XYZ file of C-alpha atoms in Angstrom:
394
model
C 0.000 0.000 0.000
C 1.299 3.429 -0.943
C 2.102 5.823 1.887
C -0.662 8.355 2.531
C -0.075 12.022 3.202
C -1.546 13.718 6.312
C -4.177 15.398 4.125
C -5.273 12.014 2.748
C -5.522 10.584 6.266
C -8.050 13.239 7.238
C -10.366 12.036 4.490
C -10.322 8.357 5.565
C -12.963 6.802 7.787
C -12.229 4.579 10.762
C -12.364 1.314 8.810
C -9.950 2.596 6.176
C -7.582 3.852 8.866
C -7.630 0.427 10.547
C -6.885 -1.265 7.262
C -4.017 1.159 6.634
C -2.567 0.552 10.099
C -2.765 -3.233 9.654
C -1.096 -3.038 6.237
C 1.699 -0.836 7.562
C 2.087 -3.188 10.511
C 2.543 -6.148 8.167
C 5.111 -4.187 6.168
C 7.044 -3.322 9.310
C 7.069 -6.954 10.459
C 8.173 -8.087 7.008
C 11.026 -5.558 6.917
C 12.102 -6.490 10.439
C 12.145 -10.154 9.486
C 14.285 -9.428 6.423
C 16.676 -7.263 8.427
C 16.948 -9.885 11.169
C 17.665 -12.585 8.605
C 20.314 -10.417 6.986
C 21.873 -9.618 10.360
C 22.091 -13.322 11.130
C 23.781 -13.978 7.779
C 26.212 -11.111 8.378
C 27.195 -12.448 11.782
C 27.521 -15.952 10.342
C 29.811 -14.678 7.594
C 31.933 -12.808 10.130
C 32.354 -15.960 12.229
C 33.111 -18.036 9.136
C 35.730 -15.549 7.949
C 37.336 -15.518 11.400
C 37.400 -19.328 11.418
C 38.971 -19.490 7.966
C 41.605 -16.941 8.967
C 42.610 -19.162 11.878
C 42.893 -22.100 9.450
C 44.779 -20.086 6.837
C 47.941 -22.174 7.062
C 48.887 -25.448 5.432
C 48.547 -26.910 1.987
C 45.114 -25.427 1.307
C 45.987 -21.884 2.381
C 45.614 -20.528 -1.175
C 42.116 -21.997 -1.491
C 41.118 -20.658 1.925
C 42.412 -17.216 0.968
C 40.154 -17.281 -2.101
C 37.207 -18.378 0.059
C 37.882 -15.541 2.491
C 37.951 -13.001 -0.345
C 34.619 -14.241 -1.718
C 32.992 -14.209 1.720
C 34.264 -10.694 2.393
C 32.758 -9.510 -0.903
C 29.417 -11.051 0.090
C 29.677 -9.472 3.540
C 30.362 -6.023 2.065
C 27.348 -6.379 -0.228
C 25.036 -7.344 2.637
C 26.225 -4.546 4.913
C 25.888 -1.961 2.143
C 22.362 -3.149 1.337
C 21.378 -3.101 5.015
C 22.626 0.468 5.383
C 20.759 1.558 2.251
C 17.447 0.013 3.302
C 17.538 1.267 6.890
C 18.674 4.821 6.091
C 15.154 6.114 5.456
C 13.820 4.444 8.604
C 16.564 5.947 10.770
C 15.890 9.445 9.433
C 12.241 9.321 10.467
C 12.655 7.301 13.664
C 13.506 8.880 17.032
C 17.107 8.450 18.253
C 16.123 5.751 20.740
C 14.684 3.482 18.023
C 17.367 4.031 15.350
C 19.403 1.009 14.335
C 22.608 0.512 16.266
C 25.742 1.471 14.365
C 29.161 -0.149 14.741
C 31.608 1.471 17.095
C 33.330 4.374 15.361
C 37.041 4.559 15.986
C 38.705 7.984 16.289
C 40.457 9.282 13.215
C 44.266 8.892 13.304
C 46.236 11.820 14.719
C 48.839 11.753 11.950
C 46.321 12.871 9.320
C 46.473 16.590 8.485
C 43.576 18.671 9.819
C 41.872 21.449 7.891
C 39.862 23.634 10.275
C 36.725 25.256 8.893
C 34.846 27.524 11.284
C 31.090 27.731 10.870
C 29.977 31.046 12.401
C 26.336 31.828 13.229
C 24.505 34.172 10.897
C 23.445 36.428 13.793
C 25.957 39.082 14.784
C 23.859 40.069 17.825
C 21.449 38.305 20.161
C 18.294 37.450 18.169
C 16.141 38.051 21.285
C 17.409 41.281 22.822
C 20.014 42.500 20.346
C 22.810 42.253 22.912
C 26.473 41.653 22.061
C 27.500 37.997 21.674
C 30.572 36.629 23.473
C 32.438 33.343 23.087
C 30.997 30.591 25.311
C 32.483 27.410 23.861
C 32.486 25.353 20.705
C 31.522 21.954 19.336
C 34.051 20.120 17.174
C 33.100 17.369 14.744
C 35.240 15.654 12.109
C 34.642 14.080 8.720
C 37.115 12.032 6.711
C 37.721 13.395 3.223
C 39.758 12.065 0.316
C 42.081 14.314 -1.677
C 42.410 12.842 -5.198
C 45.937 12.072 -6.311
C 47.370 14.610 -8.685
C 50.294 14.852 -11.077
C 52.612 17.803 -11.377
C 55.496 18.762 -13.631
C 58.805 19.816 -12.077
C 60.883 22.028 -14.337
C 64.618 22.192 -13.753
C 65.908 25.508 -15.086
C 69.693 25.721 -15.487
C 70.791 29.220 -16.443
C 73.874 29.583 -18.619
C 76.384 32.127 -17.409
C 79.142 33.512 -19.658
C 82.355 35.201 -18.565
C 82.673 38.781 -19.832
C 86.442 38.473 -20.049
C 87.129 35.082 -21.691
C 83.614 34.052 -22.751
C 83.758 30.918 -20.602
C 80.241 29.392 -20.198
C 79.286 28.083 -16.775
C 76.197 25.957 -16.150
C 75.123 23.618 -13.318
C 75.021 19.924 -14.059
C 71.612 18.402 -14.743
C 70.048 16.711 -11.684
C 70.246 12.955 -11.804
C 67.117 10.959 -12.596
C 66.137 7.568 -11.157
C 66.011 6.102 -14.669
C 68.228 7.623 -17.323
C 66.376 9.577 -20.060
C 63.065 8.955 -18.287
C 60.447 11.563 -17.359
C 59.349 9.683 -14.225
C 60.213 11.092 -10.830
C 60.841 8.887 -7.797
C 57.367 9.511 -6.381
C 55.664 8.443 -9.612
C 57.816 5.321 -9.867
C 56.949 4.372 -6.290
C 53.251 4.883 -7.037
C 53.395 2.689 -10.163
C 55.153 -0.125 -8.274
C 52.785 0.086 -5.303
C 49.728 0.047 -7.569
C 51.032 -2.968 -9.492
C 52.379 -5.186 -6.717
C 50.425 -4.099 -3.609
C 47.084 -3.072 -5.122
C 47.243 -5.623 -7.984
C 46.502 -2.966 -10.590
C 47.853 -4.015 -14.022
C 49.868 -1.542 -16.031
C 47.273 -1.210 -18.780
C 44.683 -0.113 -16.204
C 47.126 2.369 -14.734
C 47.631 3.713 -18.253
C 43.863 4.236 -18.525
C 43.780 6.032 -15.162
C 46.532 8.431 -16.236
C 44.729 8.991 -19.532
C 41.656 10.212 -17.614
C 43.933 12.802 -16.018
C 45.046 13.939 -19.475
C 48.500 12.322 -19.305
C 49.362 9.776 -21.969
C 51.556 7.019 -20.529
C 51.648 3.868 -22.638
C 51.726 0.459 -21.026
C 55.115 -0.245 -22.608
C 56.486 2.929 -21.011
C 55.213 1.873 -17.595
C 56.741 -1.580 -18.143
C 60.127 0.015 -18.846
C 59.816 1.980 -15.621
C 59.028 -1.196 -13.658
C 62.082 -2.922 -15.129
C 64.314 0.077 -14.455
C 63.034 0.312 -10.883
C 63.847 -3.362 -10.415
C 67.452 -2.697 -11.367
C 67.591 0.239 -8.972
C 66.179 -1.827 -6.098
C 68.462 -4.841 -6.700
C 71.078 -3.717 -4.102
C 68.343 -3.279 -1.496
C 66.942 -6.721 -2.274
C 70.394 -8.232 -1.880
C 70.867 -6.456 1.454
C 67.479 -7.768 2.564
C 68.460 -11.306 1.542
C 71.683 -11.133 3.574
C 69.767 -9.865 6.598
C 67.233 -12.689 6.376
C 69.827 -15.414 5.815
C 71.897 -14.205 8.762
C 69.211 -15.453 11.162
C 69.536 -18.677 13.102
C 65.962 -19.726 12.339
C 63.870 -19.262 9.206
C 60.330 -19.975 8.127
C 60.020 -21.073 4.497
C 57.095 -21.704 2.199
C 56.152 -21.448 -1.454
C 52.979 -20.531 -3.304
C 51.926 -20.998 -6.937
C 51.914 -17.924 -9.165
C 50.209 -17.839 -12.594
C 52.658 -16.513 -15.182
C 51.891 -15.590 -18.768
C 53.489 -17.927 -21.280
C 54.487 -15.799 -24.305
C 53.295 -17.219 -27.611
C 51.081 -19.906 -26.042
C 48.083 -17.762 -25.250
C 47.752 -19.193 -21.740
C 49.422 -19.138 -18.342
C 51.877 -21.466 -16.676
C 52.485 -22.005 -12.971
C 55.554 -20.473 -11.417
C 56.599 -20.453 -7.771
C 57.159 -17.661 -5.298
C 59.419 -18.751 -2.434
C 59.080 -16.954 0.891
C 61.734 -16.851 3.622
C 60.770 -15.143 6.871
C 63.012 -13.994 9.701
C 60.973 -13.151 12.806
C 62.121 -13.979 16.334
C 60.055 -11.311 18.062
C 57.876 -13.933 19.830
C 61.126 -15.184 21.444
C 62.055 -11.708 22.698
C 64.494 -10.863 19.916
C 64.608 -7.175 18.965
C 66.122 -7.813 15.513
C 63.840 -6.361 12.829
C 61.664 -8.958 11.150
C 62.003 -9.297 7.378
C 60.759 -11.338 4.431
C 62.727 -12.231 1.318
C 60.931 -13.409 -1.809
C 62.432 -15.387 -4.675
C 60.766 -16.459 -7.915
C 61.346 -19.661 -9.862
C 59.616 -20.985 -12.997
C 58.993 -24.401 -11.382
C 59.067 -26.212 -8.025
C 62.277 -28.179 -8.382
C 64.266 -28.783 -5.220
C 67.317 -27.088 -6.678
C 65.719 -23.692 -6.089
C 65.453 -23.843 -2.267
C 68.897 -25.439 -2.143
C 70.291 -22.472 -4.060
C 68.411 -19.964 -1.902
C 69.653 -21.565 1.336
C 73.205 -22.281 0.178
C 74.686 -19.823 2.718
C 72.202 -20.430 5.540
C 73.021 -22.405 8.669
C 70.499 -22.993 11.423
C 66.917 -24.201 11.846
C 64.362 -24.193 9.041
C 60.652 -24.499 9.687
C 58.821 -25.585 6.549
C 56.157 -27.961 5.266
C 56.659 -31.539 4.104
C 57.864 -30.604 0.613
C 60.302 -33.273 -0.586
C 62.643 -30.667 -2.043
C 63.818 -29.792 1.468
C 64.943 -33.358 2.260
C 68.384 -33.049 0.670
C 68.936 -29.822 2.591
C 68.257 -31.575 5.887
C 70.385 -34.588 4.989
C 73.489 -32.412 4.659
C 73.284 -31.680 8.394
C 73.967 -27.980 8.016
C 70.271 -27.103 8.408
C 68.044 -28.644 11.078
C 64.366 -29.312 10.375
C 61.621 -27.836 12.533
C 58.568 -29.763 11.406
C 55.237 -28.050 10.750
C 52.503 -29.711 12.820
C 49.727 -28.477 10.533
C 51.308 -30.242 7.566
C 51.757 -33.456 9.542
C 48.108 -33.350 10.543
C 47.018 -33.080 6.919
C 49.476 -35.741 5.737
C 48.611 -38.289 8.467
C 46.342 -40.512 6.386
C 46.144 -44.300 6.574
C 45.541 -46.268 3.414
C 44.140 -49.788 3.240
C 47.489 -51.203 2.183
C 50.246 -49.297 3.935
C 51.190 -46.105 5.700
C 53.312 -43.591 3.814
C 56.925 -44.761 4.522
C 58.291 -41.247 4.139
C 55.758 -39.943 6.652
C 56.644 -42.753 9.068
C 60.338 -41.875 8.855
C 59.657 -38.172 9.385
C 57.465 -38.861 12.416
C 60.106 -41.128 13.927
C 62.926 -38.630 13.340
C 60.849 -35.818 14.824
C 60.016 -37.903 17.881
C 63.684 -38.809 18.388
C 64.684 -35.132 18.294
C 62.168 -34.394 21.040
C 63.693 -36.972 23.428
C 66.794 -35.051 24.644
C 64.937 -31.747 24.856
C 62.318 -30.554 27.256
C 59.562 -31.427 24.817
C 59.211 -34.974 26.098
C 55.424 -34.811 25.963
C 55.523 -33.948 22.254
C 57.915 -36.801 21.604
C 55.689 -39.219 23.511
C 52.651 -38.157 21.518
C 54.568 -38.557 18.261
C 55.750 -42.036 19.165
C 52.241 -42.977 20.267
C 50.795 -41.710 16.995
C 53.463 -43.552 15.015
C 52.726 -46.759 16.901
C 48.996 -46.400 16.252
C 49.509 -45.630 12.544
C 51.864 -48.578 12.100
C 49.536 -51.018 13.824
C 46.566 -49.721 11.844
C 48.483 -50.117 8.597
C 49.496 -53.635 9.595
C 45.865 -54.516 10.300
C 44.852 -53.192 6.903
C 47.659 -55.220 5.319
C 46.532 -58.476 6.975
C 43.007 -57.945 5.727
């Protein structure tokens, strides 16, 4: 039923007013039911996302990350729709009945503040015409976005000539990050951040700059990315030395789709991650991550990366690490999550490699204080072996 204006209500009799009230009441109950159902789904999605984040480690971490992204998109859609549908109700409802809003956190102090004073229109008291004096003030804040802008920096180098010998003097041209390039360091940093942190391809960045009236071809941006990589190579090498100087590392790899030129499709490369972080153990050394790319997952790649490392390596059950451990220079710190996923019993036999790893891990726990962990490992190994033997006799 369409909403009636106050003038229309005056023309309705008692029966029509009752019917209108009942119809509006049904609409209110229907909207409340929809909102309640949506709130329940929102809370369920939040709990599911939190659960997936806690399980975001192990062999299926990439799949869980994709699930989290899809759930977050659904959650954003539901929250936006709820805000849109309840906005009109909150405007007409009294403050006590308005929908509860999430807790608003204060705006960060490091953001610049632009103060705009809103003065009253009256210069004198509107009642008696008396002079107004300052009593206090109310301060409220809104968060605004200043669109990114481009600017051109002109370097002017005057030429000076000697009046006596006609010698010409001129300052040397300032150096540029990339030779014969028009890109400044700030623009290069923005292009790299947009590509690798915000996952914005170069052709889309080219379109964004075109909307600002600046023509930057994708090939030009690609040259800048390559030139920036050469400039950052010494920093990457320093980062690698810092990471490899640790006594304990965390290592993992993740698949990366890479374009295969000439084939019209993608191939799977690998991004190797080496993490140095002993802050949980009270170490004040700065944490760092070093990334290395390889076109495949052969074991020669981690062996090359860790050729100068000596200490403890915590990684998954990837077979490429076995030769590294066998050399004795690097000790294995097994990942319990990977063992939990790998601990499967077949009808014929238990995985011999898994049995050996479990036994070695349990033996390493014996001389340390982790006797309870070693006991549990040996108990699990005994159970798995006996279960496999039972399956074999059947």
